[in-house]
Coordinates of C-alpha atoms in Angstrom, one line a residue:
M279 CA 24.7 -43.9 31.2
R280 CA 21.3 -41.1 29.7
I281 CA 19.1 -43.0 27.4
A282 CA 17.4 -41.2 24.8
R283 CA 14.2 -40.6 24.9
P284 CA 12.8 -42.7 22.3
L285 CA 14.7 -45.7 23.3
A286 CA 13.7 -45.5 26.7
I287 CA 10.2 -45.3 25.4
L288 CA 11.0 -48.9 23.2
L289 CA 12.3 -50.3 26.0
F290 CA 9.6 -49.9 28.7
L291 CA 6.9 -50.9 26.2
L292 CA 8.7 -54.5 25.5
G293 CA 9.0 -54.9 29.3
C294 CA 4.9 -54.7 29.7
G295 CA 4.9 -58.2 27.7
G296 CA 3.0 -58.6 24.5
D297 CA -0.8 -57.9 26.1
A298 CA -1.0 -54.5 25.5
T299 CA -3.0 -53.4 22.4
P300 CA -2.6 -50.6 20.4
T301 CA -4.7 -47.9 20.2
D302 CA -6.0 -44.6 17.6
E303 CA -7.0 -42.4 20.6
P304 CA -4.6 -40.2 21.6
T305 CA -2.6 -40.7 24.6
S306 CA -4.0 -37.6 27.7
G307 CA -2.2 -34.3 27.3
A308 CA -1.0 -35.3 23.4
E309 CA -1.4 -33.0 20.9
A310 CA -3.9 -33.6 18.4
P311 CA -3.1 -33.5 15.0
P312 CA -3.9 -30.4 13.0
E313 CA -7.3 -30.4 11.4
R314 CA -6.3 -31.5 7.2
Y315 CA -8.6 -29.1 4.7
D316 CA -9.4 -30.7 1.0
V317 CA -9.9 -27.1 -0.3
P318 CA -10.6 -27.3 -4.6
S319 CA -7.8 -25.9 -6.5
G320 CA -8.0 -23.2 -9.5
D321 CA -11.6 -22.3 -7.8
V322 CA -11.6 -18.6 -6.2
Q323 CA -14.8 -19.1 -5.0
A324 CA -14.3 -23.1 -3.4
A325 CA -11.6 -20.9 -1.2
L326 CA -13.5 -17.8 -0.1
A327 CA -15.4 -21.5 1.3
G328 CA -13.0 -23.2 2.0
A329 CA -13.5 -24.4 6.4
H330 CA -9.7 -23.1 7.0
R331 CA -11.0 -19.4 6.6
T332 CA -12.8 -18.2 10.5
D333 CA -16.0 -17.1 10.4
E334 CA -14.4 -13.4 10.9
E335 CA -12.3 -13.6 7.9
R336 CA -15.0 -14.6 6.0
A337 CA -17.1 -11.8 7.3
R338 CA -14.8 -8.9 5.6
D339 CA -15.4 -10.4 2.4
R340 CA -18.3 -8.0 1.6
W341 CA -15.5 -4.9 2.5
R342 CA -12.5 -6.3 0.9
H343 CA -14.4 -7.8 -1.9
P344 CA -11.8 -10.9 -2.7
A345 CA -13.4 -12.1 -5.7
E346 CA -14.0 -8.9 -7.7
T347 CA -10.7 -7.4 -6.6
L348 CA -8.4 -10.4 -8.0
A349 CA -10.8 -10.5 -11.1
F350 CA -9.5 -6.6 -11.5
F351 CA -6.1 -7.3 -11.0
E352 CA -6.2 -10.8 -13.4
V353 CA -5.4 -12.9 -10.9
E354 CA -6.1 -16.4 -11.8
P355 CA -4.9 -19.6 -12.2
G356 CA -1.9 -20.4 -13.9
K357 CA -0.6 -16.6 -13.2
D358 CA 2.9 -16.5 -11.3
V359 CA 1.7 -13.7 -8.2
V360 CA 3.2 -12.6 -5.4
E361 CA 2.1 -10.9 -2.5
L362 CA 4.1 -8.6 -0.4
W363 CA 3.7 -8.4 3.4
P364 CA 0.7 -10.8 3.8
G365 CA 0.3 -9.9 7.2
R366 CA -2.1 -12.6 9.0
G367 CA -2.7 -13.8 5.1
W368 CA -6.0 -12.8 5.3
Y369 CA -5.6 -12.8 1.5
T370 CA -3.5 -15.3 1.6
K371 CA -5.8 -18.1 2.8
I372 CA -7.7 -17.4 -0.9
L373 CA -4.5 -16.9 -3.2
A374 CA -2.8 -20.7 -1.8
P375 CA -5.5 -22.5 -2.6
L376 CA -6.3 -21.3 -6.2
L377 CA -2.9 -21.0 -7.4
R378 CA -1.9 -24.3 -6.3
D379 CA -1.9 -26.6 -8.8
Q380 CA -1.3 -24.2 -11.6
G381 CA 0.7 -21.3 -11.5
S382 CA 2.9 -19.9 -8.7
L383 CA 2.3 -18.0 -5.3
T384 CA 5.2 -16.3 -3.8
V385 CA 4.8 -14.0 -0.4
G386 CA 7.2 -10.9 0.2
L387 CA 7.7 -11.1 4.3
T388 CA 8.9 -9.1 6.4
D389 CA 12.2 -10.4 7.9
P390 CA 11.2 -13.0 10.5
E391 CA 14.1 -12.4 12.7
A392 CA 13.3 -8.5 13.3
E393 CA 12.1 -7.1 16.4
G394 CA 8.5 -6.6 17.4
Y395 CA 5.3 -7.2 15.4
R396 CA 6.7 -7.5 12.2
G397 CA 8.9 -9.8 13.1
T398 CA 6.1 -11.8 14.7
L399 CA 3.7 -11.8 11.6
A400 CA 6.7 -13.7 9.6
Q401 CA 7.1 -15.8 12.3
A402 CA 3.5 -16.4 12.1
F403 CA 3.2 -17.4 8.6
F404 CA 5.7 -20.2 8.7
E405 CA 3.4 -21.7 11.4
M406 CA 1.1 -21.7 9.3
Q407 CA 2.4 -23.2 6.0
Q408 CA 4.0 -25.9 8.6
A409 CA 0.7 -27.4 10.2
H410 CA -0.6 -26.9 6.9
P411 CA 1.1 -28.0 4.3
E412 CA -1.5 -29.1 2.2
L413 CA -2.6 -25.4 2.0
Y414 CA 0.7 -23.7 2.4
G415 CA 3.1 -26.1 0.9
H416 CA 4.3 -24.9 -2.1
V417 CA 3.9 -21.1 -0.8
R418 CA 7.5 -20.2 -1.9
T419 CA 8.6 -17.3 0.4
A420 CA 11.2 -13.5 0.2
V421 CA 12.8 -11.3 2.5
L422 CA 10.9 -8.2 1.7
S423 CA 12.6 -5.6 4.1
P424 CA 13.7 -2.7 2.4
P425 CA 15.5 -0.8 2.2
D426 CA 18.4 -3.6 2.8
H427 CA 16.1 -6.7 1.3
T428 CA 14.4 -6.6 -1.7
E429 CA 14.8 -9.6 -3.5
L430 CA 11.4 -10.7 -4.4
G431 CA 12.3 -13.7 -6.9
A432 CA 14.1 -13.9 -10.4
P433 CA 13.9 -11.2 -12.5
E434 CA 10.4 -11.1 -14.6
S435 CA 9.3 -14.0 -13.0
A436 CA 6.3 -12.6 -11.7
D437 CA 3.2 -12.1 -13.5
V438 CA 1.1 -9.8 -10.9
V439 CA 2.5 -8.5 -7.3
L440 CA -0.2 -8.0 -4.9
T441 CA 0.0 -5.0 -2.3
F442 CA -3.5 -4.5 0.5
R443 CA -3.2 -2.0 2.1
N444 CA 0.7 -1.7 3.1
T445 CA 2.0 1.6 1.4
H446 CA 1.2 3.9 4.0
N447 CA 3.8 1.7 6.1
W448 CA 6.6 1.3 3.6
T449 CA 5.9 5.6 3.4
Q450 CA 6.1 6.3 6.6
D451 CA 9.7 4.2 6.8
G452 CA 10.8 6.5 3.7
V453 CA 10.8 3.0 1.3
Q454 CA 7.7 3.0 -0.7
E455 CA 10.4 4.2 -3.9
A456 CA 12.3 1.1 -2.6
V457 CA 9.7 -1.5 -3.2
Y458 CA 8.2 -0.6 -6.0
A459 CA 10.9 -0.4 -7.8
A460 CA 11.4 -4.4 -6.5
A461 CA 7.5 -5.0 -7.6
F462 CA 8.8 -3.7 -11.0
R463 CA 11.8 -5.5 -11.5
V464 CA 9.8 -8.9 -10.3
L465 CA 7.0 -8.2 -13.5
R466 CA 7.4 -9.5 -16.8
P467 CA 6.7 -7.3 -19.2
G468 CA 3.2 -6.4 -19.4
G469 CA 2.6 -8.0 -16.6
I470 CA 0.0 -7.0 -13.2
L471 CA 0.9 -4.4 -9.7
G472 CA -2.1 -4.3 -7.9
V473 CA -2.6 -1.9 -5.5
V474 CA -5.2 -1.4 -2.1
Q475 CA -5.0 1.4 -0.2
H476 CA -6.8 3.3 2.3
R477 CA -7.9 6.7 0.8
D478 CA -7.6 10.0 1.5
A479 CA -9.5 12.7 0.9
E480 CA -8.4 14.6 -2.6
G481 CA -5.9 16.9 -2.2
A482 CA -4.4 15.5 1.1
E483 CA -1.2 15.3 2.7
A484 CA 0.7 12.1 2.7
D485 CA 0.4 11.2 6.5
A486 CA 1.4 7.9 6.8
E487 CA 1.0 7.8 10.0
R488 CA -3.5 8.1 9.8
G489 CA -2.5 4.8 7.7
Y490 CA -4.2 7.0 5.0
L491 CA -2.8 8.3 2.1
P492 CA -3.6 10.3 -1.4
Q493 CA -4.6 8.3 -4.3
A494 CA -2.8 10.9 -5.9
F495 CA 0.7 10.2 -4.1
V496 CA 0.5 6.2 -4.7
I497 CA -0.1 7.0 -8.4
E498 CA 2.8 9.2 -8.7
T499 CA 5.1 6.9 -6.7
A500 CA 4.1 3.9 -8.9
E501 CA 5.1 5.4 -11.7
A502 CA 8.3 6.8 -10.9
A503 CA 9.0 3.9 -10.5
G504 CA 8.2 3.2 -14.4
F505 CA 5.0 1.7 -13.7
E506 CA 1.8 2.9 -16.1
L507 CA -1.4 3.3 -14.4
V508 CA -4.3 0.8 -16.3
E509 CA -7.7 1.5 -14.2
A510 CA -8.9 3.0 -11.1
S511 CA -12.0 0.8 -9.5
E512 CA -13.7 2.2 -7.2
I513 CA -14.2 -2.3 -5.8
N514 CA -13.4 -0.9 -2.4
A515 CA -15.0 2.9 -1.9
N516 CA -16.6 3.6 0.9
P517 CA -18.4 7.2 0.8
A518 CA -19.0 7.2 4.4
D519 CA -15.5 6.9 5.4
T520 CA -14.8 10.8 6.5
H521 CA -11.3 10.0 6.4
D522 CA -10.7 12.1 10.2
H523 CA -11.0 9.9 12.8
P524 CA -9.3 10.2 15.9
N525 CA -7.0 7.2 15.5
G526 CA -6.9 7.8 11.5
V527 CA -7.7 3.7 9.8
W528 CA -7.5 2.0 13.2
S529 CA -10.6 3.8 14.6
L530 CA -12.8 1.7 12.1
P531 CA -13.4 -2.3 12.3
P532 CA -11.9 -4.6 11.9
A533 CA -9.0 -2.6 14.9
L534 CA -11.5 -0.1 16.3
R535 CA -8.7 1.0 18.3
G536 CA -10.6 3.7 20.7
G537 CA -12.3 0.7 22.2
E538 CA -15.7 1.2 23.1
E539 CA -15.9 5.3 22.2
G540 CA -17.0 5.9 19.8
R541 CA -17.7 2.0 18.6
E542 CA -21.4 1.7 17.0
G543 CA -19.8 5.1 15.2
F544 CA -17.4 3.3 13.7
L545 CA -18.6 -0.1 13.0
A546 CA -21.8 1.7 11.1
I547 CA -19.3 3.3 9.0
G548 CA -17.5 0.3 8.4
E549 CA -14.3 -0.4 7.0
S550 CA -12.1 2.4 5.7
D551 CA -12.6 4.0 2.3
R552 CA -9.7 2.0 -0.5
M553 CA -8.3 2.9 -3.9
T554 CA -7.8 0.3 -5.1
L555 CA -5.2 1.0 -8.6
K556 CA -3.9 -1.5 -11.6
F557 CA -0.7 -0.6 -13.2
R558 CA 1.0 -1.9 -16.0
K559 CA 5.0 -3.2 -16.3
P560 CA 4.9 -1.4 -20.0
L561 CA 5.9 -3.8 -22.8
A562 CA 8.1 -0.5 -25.0
D563 CA 10.7 -1.1 -21.9
A564 CA 11.5 -4.6 -23.6
E565 CA 10.6 -3.9 -27.4
G566 CA 12.6 -0.8 -27.2
E567 CA 16.0 -3.0 -25.6
S568 CA 15.4 -5.7 -28.5
G569 CA 15.5 -3.0 -31.0
D570 CA 18.1 -1.0 -29.7
A571 CA 20.0 -3.7 -29.7
D572 CA 19.7 -4.7 -33.0
E573 CA 20.7 -1.8 -34.5
S574 CA 23.6 -1.7 -32.4
A575 CA 24.0 -5.4 -34.1
E576 CA 23.6 -4.5 -36.7
D577 CA 26.4 -1.1 -36.9
G578 CA 28.9 -4.0 -36.2
G579 CA 28.6 -2.4 -32.2
G580 CA 28.1 -5.1 -29.4
A581 CA 25.8 -4.5 -25.9
D582 CA 27.6 -4.7 -22.6
E583 CA 24.9 -6.2 -19.9
S584 CA 26.3 -5.6 -16.8
A585 CA 24.3 -6.8 -13.7
D586 CA 23.3 -4.6 -11.3
A587 CA 23.8 -5.2 -8.0
D588 CA 19.9 -5.4 -7.3
A589 CA 19.5 -7.3 -10.7
A590 CA 17.7 -10.0 -8.7
S591 CA 15.5 -8.3 -6.4

């Protein structure tokens, strides 16, 4: 008869008698438990300084300006925030502790069942969440795999939706309109859509394969979804980026896809030139619908509210 492994171990220990003394030392070959990080909540500077961030991640702060960028997008404790396609979690590592005790964070992940790189990224997030529940245990997840899966949460449940350097991917797949529409649906009236994206030269074609997009194209995409442009910031601009590299944005750090060829020159340029755009979901839509309903009631009519198939996305 086969004995279950835990029972077999127990029987072995009982057979050894009572002379054995417990020890805190891990047995040979056993993995040590992951380190637990005590990162104060509600403080962006504490999140930036936290030991959970690697040296490589901190080194990129000079190019990505996280504190300034999040302030520009009106991200603060108490807000309900959705981050789209967090990649390896560079910003998630800042947002999660910041919003842990006040507010909420939802990440719209690529499909974890997908083959290849995108599925691997989603699986990596769940592994990170499982390893460090003290940092990420409260983070909600949604599958953002457009055009089929675009449900980011209940309609009008978020204050801020953020996307960092993703719009070229959606444009290359032809689903950018679906994603921006999903962001519009999940935001409350007056809510903010914050977009950071590799920026091409003015007047350039929307050639997403190089990673760059013209700023006007991104603005048009957001406005077509119903957003209003509030402000464009130069927080993440890099005038040294000429936008014409052999491997597109991936010629530049941190990717440095060209290897040693031209490496020093690309390091001197730094990370890509990026647009930083703040959009708002208009309040007028909600006010207008309310006014129309009131007028209808006064006229003795009624409002027929039918649920769209994607109402919850």
